[in-house]
PDB file of C-alpha atoms in Angstrom:
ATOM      1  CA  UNK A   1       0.000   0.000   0.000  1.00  0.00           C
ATOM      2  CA  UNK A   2       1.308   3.898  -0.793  1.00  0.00           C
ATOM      3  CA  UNK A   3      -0.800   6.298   0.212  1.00  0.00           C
ATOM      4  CA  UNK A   4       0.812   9.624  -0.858  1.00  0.00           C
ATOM      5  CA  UNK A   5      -0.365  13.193  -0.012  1.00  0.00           C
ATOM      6  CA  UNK A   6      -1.194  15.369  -3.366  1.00  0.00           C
ATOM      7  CA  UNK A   7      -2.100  18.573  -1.877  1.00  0.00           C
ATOM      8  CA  UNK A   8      -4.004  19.732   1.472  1.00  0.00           C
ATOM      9  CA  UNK A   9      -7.498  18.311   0.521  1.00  0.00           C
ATOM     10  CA  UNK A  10      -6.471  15.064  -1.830  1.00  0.00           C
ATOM     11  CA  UNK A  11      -5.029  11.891  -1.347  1.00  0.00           C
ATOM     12  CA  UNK A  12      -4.156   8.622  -3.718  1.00  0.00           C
ATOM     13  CA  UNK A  13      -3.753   5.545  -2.315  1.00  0.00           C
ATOM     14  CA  UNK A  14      -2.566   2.391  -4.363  1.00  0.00           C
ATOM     15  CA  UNK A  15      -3.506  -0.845  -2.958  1.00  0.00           C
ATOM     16  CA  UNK A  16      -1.668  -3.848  -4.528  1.00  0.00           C
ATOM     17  CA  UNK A  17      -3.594  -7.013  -5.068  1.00  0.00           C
ATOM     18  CA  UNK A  18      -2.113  -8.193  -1.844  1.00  0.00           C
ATOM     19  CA  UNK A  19      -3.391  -5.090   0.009  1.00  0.00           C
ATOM     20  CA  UNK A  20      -7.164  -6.152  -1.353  1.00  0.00           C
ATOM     21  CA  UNK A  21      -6.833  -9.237  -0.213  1.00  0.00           C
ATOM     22  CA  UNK A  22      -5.399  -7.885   2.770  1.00  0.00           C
ATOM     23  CA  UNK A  23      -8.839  -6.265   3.466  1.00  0.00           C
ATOM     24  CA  UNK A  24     -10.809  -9.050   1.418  1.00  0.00           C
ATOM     25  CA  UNK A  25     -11.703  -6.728  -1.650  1.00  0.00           C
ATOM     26  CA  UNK A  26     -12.244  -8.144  -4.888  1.00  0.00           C
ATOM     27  CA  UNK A  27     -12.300  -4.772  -7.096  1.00  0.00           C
ATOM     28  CA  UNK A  28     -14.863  -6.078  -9.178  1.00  0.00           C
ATOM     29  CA  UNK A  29     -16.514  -6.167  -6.476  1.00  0.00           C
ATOM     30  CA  UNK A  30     -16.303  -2.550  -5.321  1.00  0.00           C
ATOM     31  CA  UNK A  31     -18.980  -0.882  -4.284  1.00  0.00           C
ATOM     32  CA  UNK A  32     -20.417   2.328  -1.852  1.00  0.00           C
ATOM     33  CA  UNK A  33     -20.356   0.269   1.029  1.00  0.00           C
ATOM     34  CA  UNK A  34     -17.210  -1.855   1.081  1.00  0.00           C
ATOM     35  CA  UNK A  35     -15.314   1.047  -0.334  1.00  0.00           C
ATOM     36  CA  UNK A  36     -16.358   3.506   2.502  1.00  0.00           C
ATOM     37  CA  UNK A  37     -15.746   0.696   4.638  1.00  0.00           C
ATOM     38  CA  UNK A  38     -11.895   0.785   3.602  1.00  0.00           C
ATOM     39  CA  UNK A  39     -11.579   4.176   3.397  1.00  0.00           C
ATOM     40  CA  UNK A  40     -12.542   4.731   7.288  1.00  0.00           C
ATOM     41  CA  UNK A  41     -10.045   1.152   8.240  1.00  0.00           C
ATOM     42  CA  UNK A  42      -7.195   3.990   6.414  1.00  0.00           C
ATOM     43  CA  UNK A  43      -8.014   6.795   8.127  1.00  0.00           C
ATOM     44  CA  UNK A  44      -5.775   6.824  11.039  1.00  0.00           C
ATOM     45  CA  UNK A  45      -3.028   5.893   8.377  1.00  0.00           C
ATOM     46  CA  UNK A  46      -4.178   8.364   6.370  1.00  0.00           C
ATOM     47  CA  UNK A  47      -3.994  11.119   9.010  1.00  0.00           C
ATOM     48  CA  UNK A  48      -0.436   9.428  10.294  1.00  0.00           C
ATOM     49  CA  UNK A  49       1.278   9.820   7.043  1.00  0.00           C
ATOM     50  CA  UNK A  50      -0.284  12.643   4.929  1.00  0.00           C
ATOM     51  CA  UNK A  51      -1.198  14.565   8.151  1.00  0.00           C
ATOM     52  CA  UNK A  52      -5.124  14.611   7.044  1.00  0.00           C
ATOM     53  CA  UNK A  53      -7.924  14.136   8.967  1.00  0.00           C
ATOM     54  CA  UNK A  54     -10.651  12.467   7.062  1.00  0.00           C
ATOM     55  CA  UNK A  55     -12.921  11.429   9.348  1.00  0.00           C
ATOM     56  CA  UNK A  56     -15.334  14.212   9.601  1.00  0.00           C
ATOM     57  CA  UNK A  57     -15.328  15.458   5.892  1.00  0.00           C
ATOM     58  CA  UNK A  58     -17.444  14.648   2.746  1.00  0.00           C
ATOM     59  CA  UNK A  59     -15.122  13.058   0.538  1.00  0.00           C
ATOM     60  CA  UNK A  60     -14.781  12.692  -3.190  1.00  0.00           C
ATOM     61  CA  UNK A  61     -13.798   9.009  -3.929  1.00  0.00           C
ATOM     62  CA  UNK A  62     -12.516   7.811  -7.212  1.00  0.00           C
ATOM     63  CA  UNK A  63     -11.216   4.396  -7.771  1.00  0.00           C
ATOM     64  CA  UNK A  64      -9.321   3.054 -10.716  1.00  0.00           C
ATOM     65  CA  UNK A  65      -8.246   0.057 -11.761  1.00  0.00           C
ATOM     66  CA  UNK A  66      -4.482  -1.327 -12.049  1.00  0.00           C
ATOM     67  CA  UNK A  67      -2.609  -3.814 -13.359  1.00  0.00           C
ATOM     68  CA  UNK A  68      -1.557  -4.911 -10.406  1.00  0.00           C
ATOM     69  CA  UNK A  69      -4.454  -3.707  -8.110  1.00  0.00           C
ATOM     70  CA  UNK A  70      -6.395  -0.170  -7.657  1.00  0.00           C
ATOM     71  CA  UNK A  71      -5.601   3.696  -6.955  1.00  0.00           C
ATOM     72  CA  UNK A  72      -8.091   5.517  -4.926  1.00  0.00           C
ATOM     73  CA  UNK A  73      -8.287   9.437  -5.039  1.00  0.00           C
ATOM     74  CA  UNK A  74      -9.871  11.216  -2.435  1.00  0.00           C
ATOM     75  CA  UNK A  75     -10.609  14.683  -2.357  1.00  0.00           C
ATOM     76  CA  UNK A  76     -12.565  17.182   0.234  1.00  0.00           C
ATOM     77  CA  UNK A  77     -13.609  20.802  -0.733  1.00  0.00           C
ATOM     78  CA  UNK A  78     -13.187  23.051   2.294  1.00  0.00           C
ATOM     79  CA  UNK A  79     -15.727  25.673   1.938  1.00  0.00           C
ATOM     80  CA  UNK A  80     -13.393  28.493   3.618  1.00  0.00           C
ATOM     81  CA  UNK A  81     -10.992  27.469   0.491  1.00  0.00           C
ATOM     82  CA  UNK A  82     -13.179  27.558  -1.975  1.00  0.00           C
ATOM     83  CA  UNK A  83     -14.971  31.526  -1.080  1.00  0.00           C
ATOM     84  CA  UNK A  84     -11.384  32.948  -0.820  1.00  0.00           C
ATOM     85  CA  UNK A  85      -9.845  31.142  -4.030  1.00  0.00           C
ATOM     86  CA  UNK A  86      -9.434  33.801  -6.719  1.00  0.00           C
ATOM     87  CA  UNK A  87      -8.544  30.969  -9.217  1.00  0.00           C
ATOM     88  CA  UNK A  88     -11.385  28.370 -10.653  1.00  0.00           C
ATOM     89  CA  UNK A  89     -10.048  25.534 -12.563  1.00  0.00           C
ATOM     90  CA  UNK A  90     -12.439  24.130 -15.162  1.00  0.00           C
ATOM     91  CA  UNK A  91     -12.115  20.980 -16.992  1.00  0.00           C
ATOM     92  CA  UNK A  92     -13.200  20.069 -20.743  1.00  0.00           C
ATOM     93  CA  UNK A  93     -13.403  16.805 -21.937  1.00  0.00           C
ATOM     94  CA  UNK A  94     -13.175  16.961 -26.129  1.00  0.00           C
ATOM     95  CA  UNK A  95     -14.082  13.831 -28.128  1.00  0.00           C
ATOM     96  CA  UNK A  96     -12.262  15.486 -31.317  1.00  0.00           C
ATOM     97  CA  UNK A  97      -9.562  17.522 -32.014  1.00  0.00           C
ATOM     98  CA  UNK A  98     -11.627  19.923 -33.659  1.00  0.00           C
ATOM     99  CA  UNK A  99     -14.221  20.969 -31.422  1.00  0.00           C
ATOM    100  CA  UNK A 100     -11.098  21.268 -29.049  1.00  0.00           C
ATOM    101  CA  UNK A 101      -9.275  23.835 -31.473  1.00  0.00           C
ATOM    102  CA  UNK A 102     -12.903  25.509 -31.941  1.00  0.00           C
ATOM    103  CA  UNK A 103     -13.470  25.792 -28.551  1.00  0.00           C
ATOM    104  CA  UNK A 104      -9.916  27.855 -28.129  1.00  0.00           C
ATOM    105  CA  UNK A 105     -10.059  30.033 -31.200  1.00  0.00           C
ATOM    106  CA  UNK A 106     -12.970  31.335 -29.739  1.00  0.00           C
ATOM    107  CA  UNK A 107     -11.814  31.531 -25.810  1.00  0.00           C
ATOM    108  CA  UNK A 108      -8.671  34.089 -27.937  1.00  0.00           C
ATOM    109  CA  UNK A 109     -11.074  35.576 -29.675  1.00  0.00           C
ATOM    110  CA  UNK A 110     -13.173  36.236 -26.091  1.00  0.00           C
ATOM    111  CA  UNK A 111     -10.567  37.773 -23.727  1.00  0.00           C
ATOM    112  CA  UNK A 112     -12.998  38.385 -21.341  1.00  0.00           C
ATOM    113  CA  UNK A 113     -12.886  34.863 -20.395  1.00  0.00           C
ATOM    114  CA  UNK A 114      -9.777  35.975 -18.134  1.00  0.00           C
ATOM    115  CA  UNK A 115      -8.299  32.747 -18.976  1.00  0.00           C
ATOM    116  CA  UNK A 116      -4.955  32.706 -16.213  1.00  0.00           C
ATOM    117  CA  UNK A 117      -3.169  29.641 -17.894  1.00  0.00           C
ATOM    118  CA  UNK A 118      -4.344  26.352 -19.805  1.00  0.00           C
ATOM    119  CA  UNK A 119      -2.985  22.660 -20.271  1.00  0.00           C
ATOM    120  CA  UNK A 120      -3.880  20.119 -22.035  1.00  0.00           C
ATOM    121  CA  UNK A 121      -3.700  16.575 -21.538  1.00  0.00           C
ATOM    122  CA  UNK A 122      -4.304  13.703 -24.262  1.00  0.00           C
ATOM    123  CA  UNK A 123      -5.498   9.554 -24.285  1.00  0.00           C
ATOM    124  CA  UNK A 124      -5.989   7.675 -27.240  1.00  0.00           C
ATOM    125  CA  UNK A 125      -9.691   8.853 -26.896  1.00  0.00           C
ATOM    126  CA  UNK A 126     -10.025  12.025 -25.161  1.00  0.00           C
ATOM    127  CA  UNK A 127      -8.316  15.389 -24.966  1.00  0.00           C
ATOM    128  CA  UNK A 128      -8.939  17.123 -21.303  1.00  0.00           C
ATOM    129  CA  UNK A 129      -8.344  20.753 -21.082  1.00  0.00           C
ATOM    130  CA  UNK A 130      -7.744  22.164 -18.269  1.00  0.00           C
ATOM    131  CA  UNK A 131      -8.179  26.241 -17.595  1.00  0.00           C
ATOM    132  CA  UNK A 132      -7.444  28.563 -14.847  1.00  0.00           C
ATOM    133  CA  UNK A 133     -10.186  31.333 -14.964  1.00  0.00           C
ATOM    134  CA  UNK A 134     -11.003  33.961 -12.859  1.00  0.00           C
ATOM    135  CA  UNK A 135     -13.459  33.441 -10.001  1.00  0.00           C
ATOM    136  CA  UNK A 136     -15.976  36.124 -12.145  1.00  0.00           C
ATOM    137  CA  UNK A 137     -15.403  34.044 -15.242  1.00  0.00           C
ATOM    138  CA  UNK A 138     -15.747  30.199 -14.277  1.00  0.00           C
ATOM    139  CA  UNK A 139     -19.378  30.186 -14.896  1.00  0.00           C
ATOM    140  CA  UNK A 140     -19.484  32.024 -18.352  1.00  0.00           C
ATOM    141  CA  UNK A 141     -16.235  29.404 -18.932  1.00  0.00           C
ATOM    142  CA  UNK A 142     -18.393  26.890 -18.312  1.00  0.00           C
ATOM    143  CA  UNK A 143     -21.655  27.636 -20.339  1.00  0.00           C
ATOM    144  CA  UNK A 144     -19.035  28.637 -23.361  1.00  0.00           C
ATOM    145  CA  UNK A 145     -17.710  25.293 -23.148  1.00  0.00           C
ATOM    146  CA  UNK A 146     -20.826  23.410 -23.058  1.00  0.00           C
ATOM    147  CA  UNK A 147     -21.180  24.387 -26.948  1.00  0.00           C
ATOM    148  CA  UNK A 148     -17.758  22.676 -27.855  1.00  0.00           C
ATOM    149  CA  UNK A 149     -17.344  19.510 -25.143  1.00  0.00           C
ATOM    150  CA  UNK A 150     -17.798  18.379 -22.011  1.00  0.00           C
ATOM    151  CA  UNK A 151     -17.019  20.294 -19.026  1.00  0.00           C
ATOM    152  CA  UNK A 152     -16.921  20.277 -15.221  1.00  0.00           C
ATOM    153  CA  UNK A 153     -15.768  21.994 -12.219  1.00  0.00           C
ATOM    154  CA  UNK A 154     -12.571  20.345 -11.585  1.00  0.00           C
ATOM    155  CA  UNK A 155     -11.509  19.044  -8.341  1.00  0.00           C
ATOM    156  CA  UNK A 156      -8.124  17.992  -7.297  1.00  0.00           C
ATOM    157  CA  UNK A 157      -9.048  14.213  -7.591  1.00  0.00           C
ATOM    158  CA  UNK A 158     -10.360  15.040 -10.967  1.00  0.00           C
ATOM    159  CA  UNK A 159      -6.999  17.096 -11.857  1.00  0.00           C
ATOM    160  CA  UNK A 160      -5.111  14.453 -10.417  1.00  0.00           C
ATOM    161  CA  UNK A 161      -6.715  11.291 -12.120  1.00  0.00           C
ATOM    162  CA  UNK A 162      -6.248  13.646 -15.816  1.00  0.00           C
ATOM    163  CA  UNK A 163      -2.765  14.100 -14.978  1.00  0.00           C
ATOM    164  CA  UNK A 164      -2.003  10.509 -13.756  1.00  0.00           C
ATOM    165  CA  UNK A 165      -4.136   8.460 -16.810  1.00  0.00           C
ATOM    166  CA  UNK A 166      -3.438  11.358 -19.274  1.00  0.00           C
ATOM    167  CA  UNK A 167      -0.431  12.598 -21.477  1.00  0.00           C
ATOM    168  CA  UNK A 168      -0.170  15.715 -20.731  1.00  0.00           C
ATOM    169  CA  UNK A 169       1.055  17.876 -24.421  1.00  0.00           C
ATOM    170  CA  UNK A 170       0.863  21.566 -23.128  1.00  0.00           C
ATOM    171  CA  UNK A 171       1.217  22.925 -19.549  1.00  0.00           C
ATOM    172  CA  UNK A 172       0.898  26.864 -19.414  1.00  0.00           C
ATOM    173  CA  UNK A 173      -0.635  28.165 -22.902  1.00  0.00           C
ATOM    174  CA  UNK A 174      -2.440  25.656 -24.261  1.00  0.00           C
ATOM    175  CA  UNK A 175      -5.353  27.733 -25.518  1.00  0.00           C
ATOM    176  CA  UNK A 176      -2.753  30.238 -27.404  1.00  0.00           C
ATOM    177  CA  UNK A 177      -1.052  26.963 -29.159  1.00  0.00           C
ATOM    178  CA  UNK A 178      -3.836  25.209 -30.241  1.00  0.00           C
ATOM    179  CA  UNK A 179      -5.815  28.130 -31.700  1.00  0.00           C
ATOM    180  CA  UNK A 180      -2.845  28.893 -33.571  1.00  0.00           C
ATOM    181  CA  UNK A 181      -2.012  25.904 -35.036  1.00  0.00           C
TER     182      UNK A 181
END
């Protein structure tokens, strides 16, 4: 088992097949109940080696297959975080390349977006971008995009499952790059 720390509110944990058996967890198996029950059997470890207390929050829980067993995210959202953040990151999923370019031609042609920076990330199905915007912007970000893809408020699990399943191509100025190409 690794659990490792990712920021102040998220945590992935990688249980080896071992580790599920461990606990007597067939993934396939996976479901609400057995998973919340593992998730409050790691909480003490959790707190002892990230220095998080989970045990009174709402969590996010993602859990992903492995090859050799399963990674878990979890995620809270502090609400005292969330009113002070001036940032809002927003995630697109794009099933084409084209709706994708689309999508930024129009986000440079629209600084009022108050895009702060932009990645983008890349499987052999999906391209996820991923924008910074302005806490006044996020929403009109967000409607925009609903015209061109697929998007979502993105949480750290979210963020952190794109970056760990995902190539990432552009970190910084994606929108600029692929409007122009």
């Amino acid at each position: 088992m690794n659990i490792e720390k990712l920021n102040e509110y998220a945590v992935k944990i990688f249980l080896s097949d071992n580790d599920l058996n461990r606990y007597d967890i067939c993934f396939q198996e996976m479901n609400n109940k057995n998973t919340a029950a593992l998730i409050l059997s790691l909480a003490d470890e959790i707190t002892d080696s990230c220095g998080i207390d989970i045990s009174d929050k709402k969590l996010i829980v993602e859990v992903f297959s492995q090859k050799n067993g399963c990674t878990i995210f979890l995620s809270f959202n502090p609400s005292q975080k969330k009113a002070s953040q001036k940032k809002i990151p927003v995630m697109i999923q794009f099933k084409d390349y084209e709706s994708l370019k689309d999508f930024c031609i129009f986000l440079q042609k629209n600084p009022e977006y108050h895009i702060r920076s932009s990645s983008l990330y890349f499987n052999k199905i999906f391209f996820y971008l991923i924008l910074l915007c302005d806490k006044n912007s996020a929403d009109s970000v967000y409607k925009a995009a609903e015209s061109y893809g697929f998007p979502e408020y993105c949480t750290e699990v979210g963020e952190a499952a794109v970056k760990e399943y995902f190539i990432c191509i552009e970190n910084g100025n994606a929108v600029r790059k692929v409007a122009s190409i």
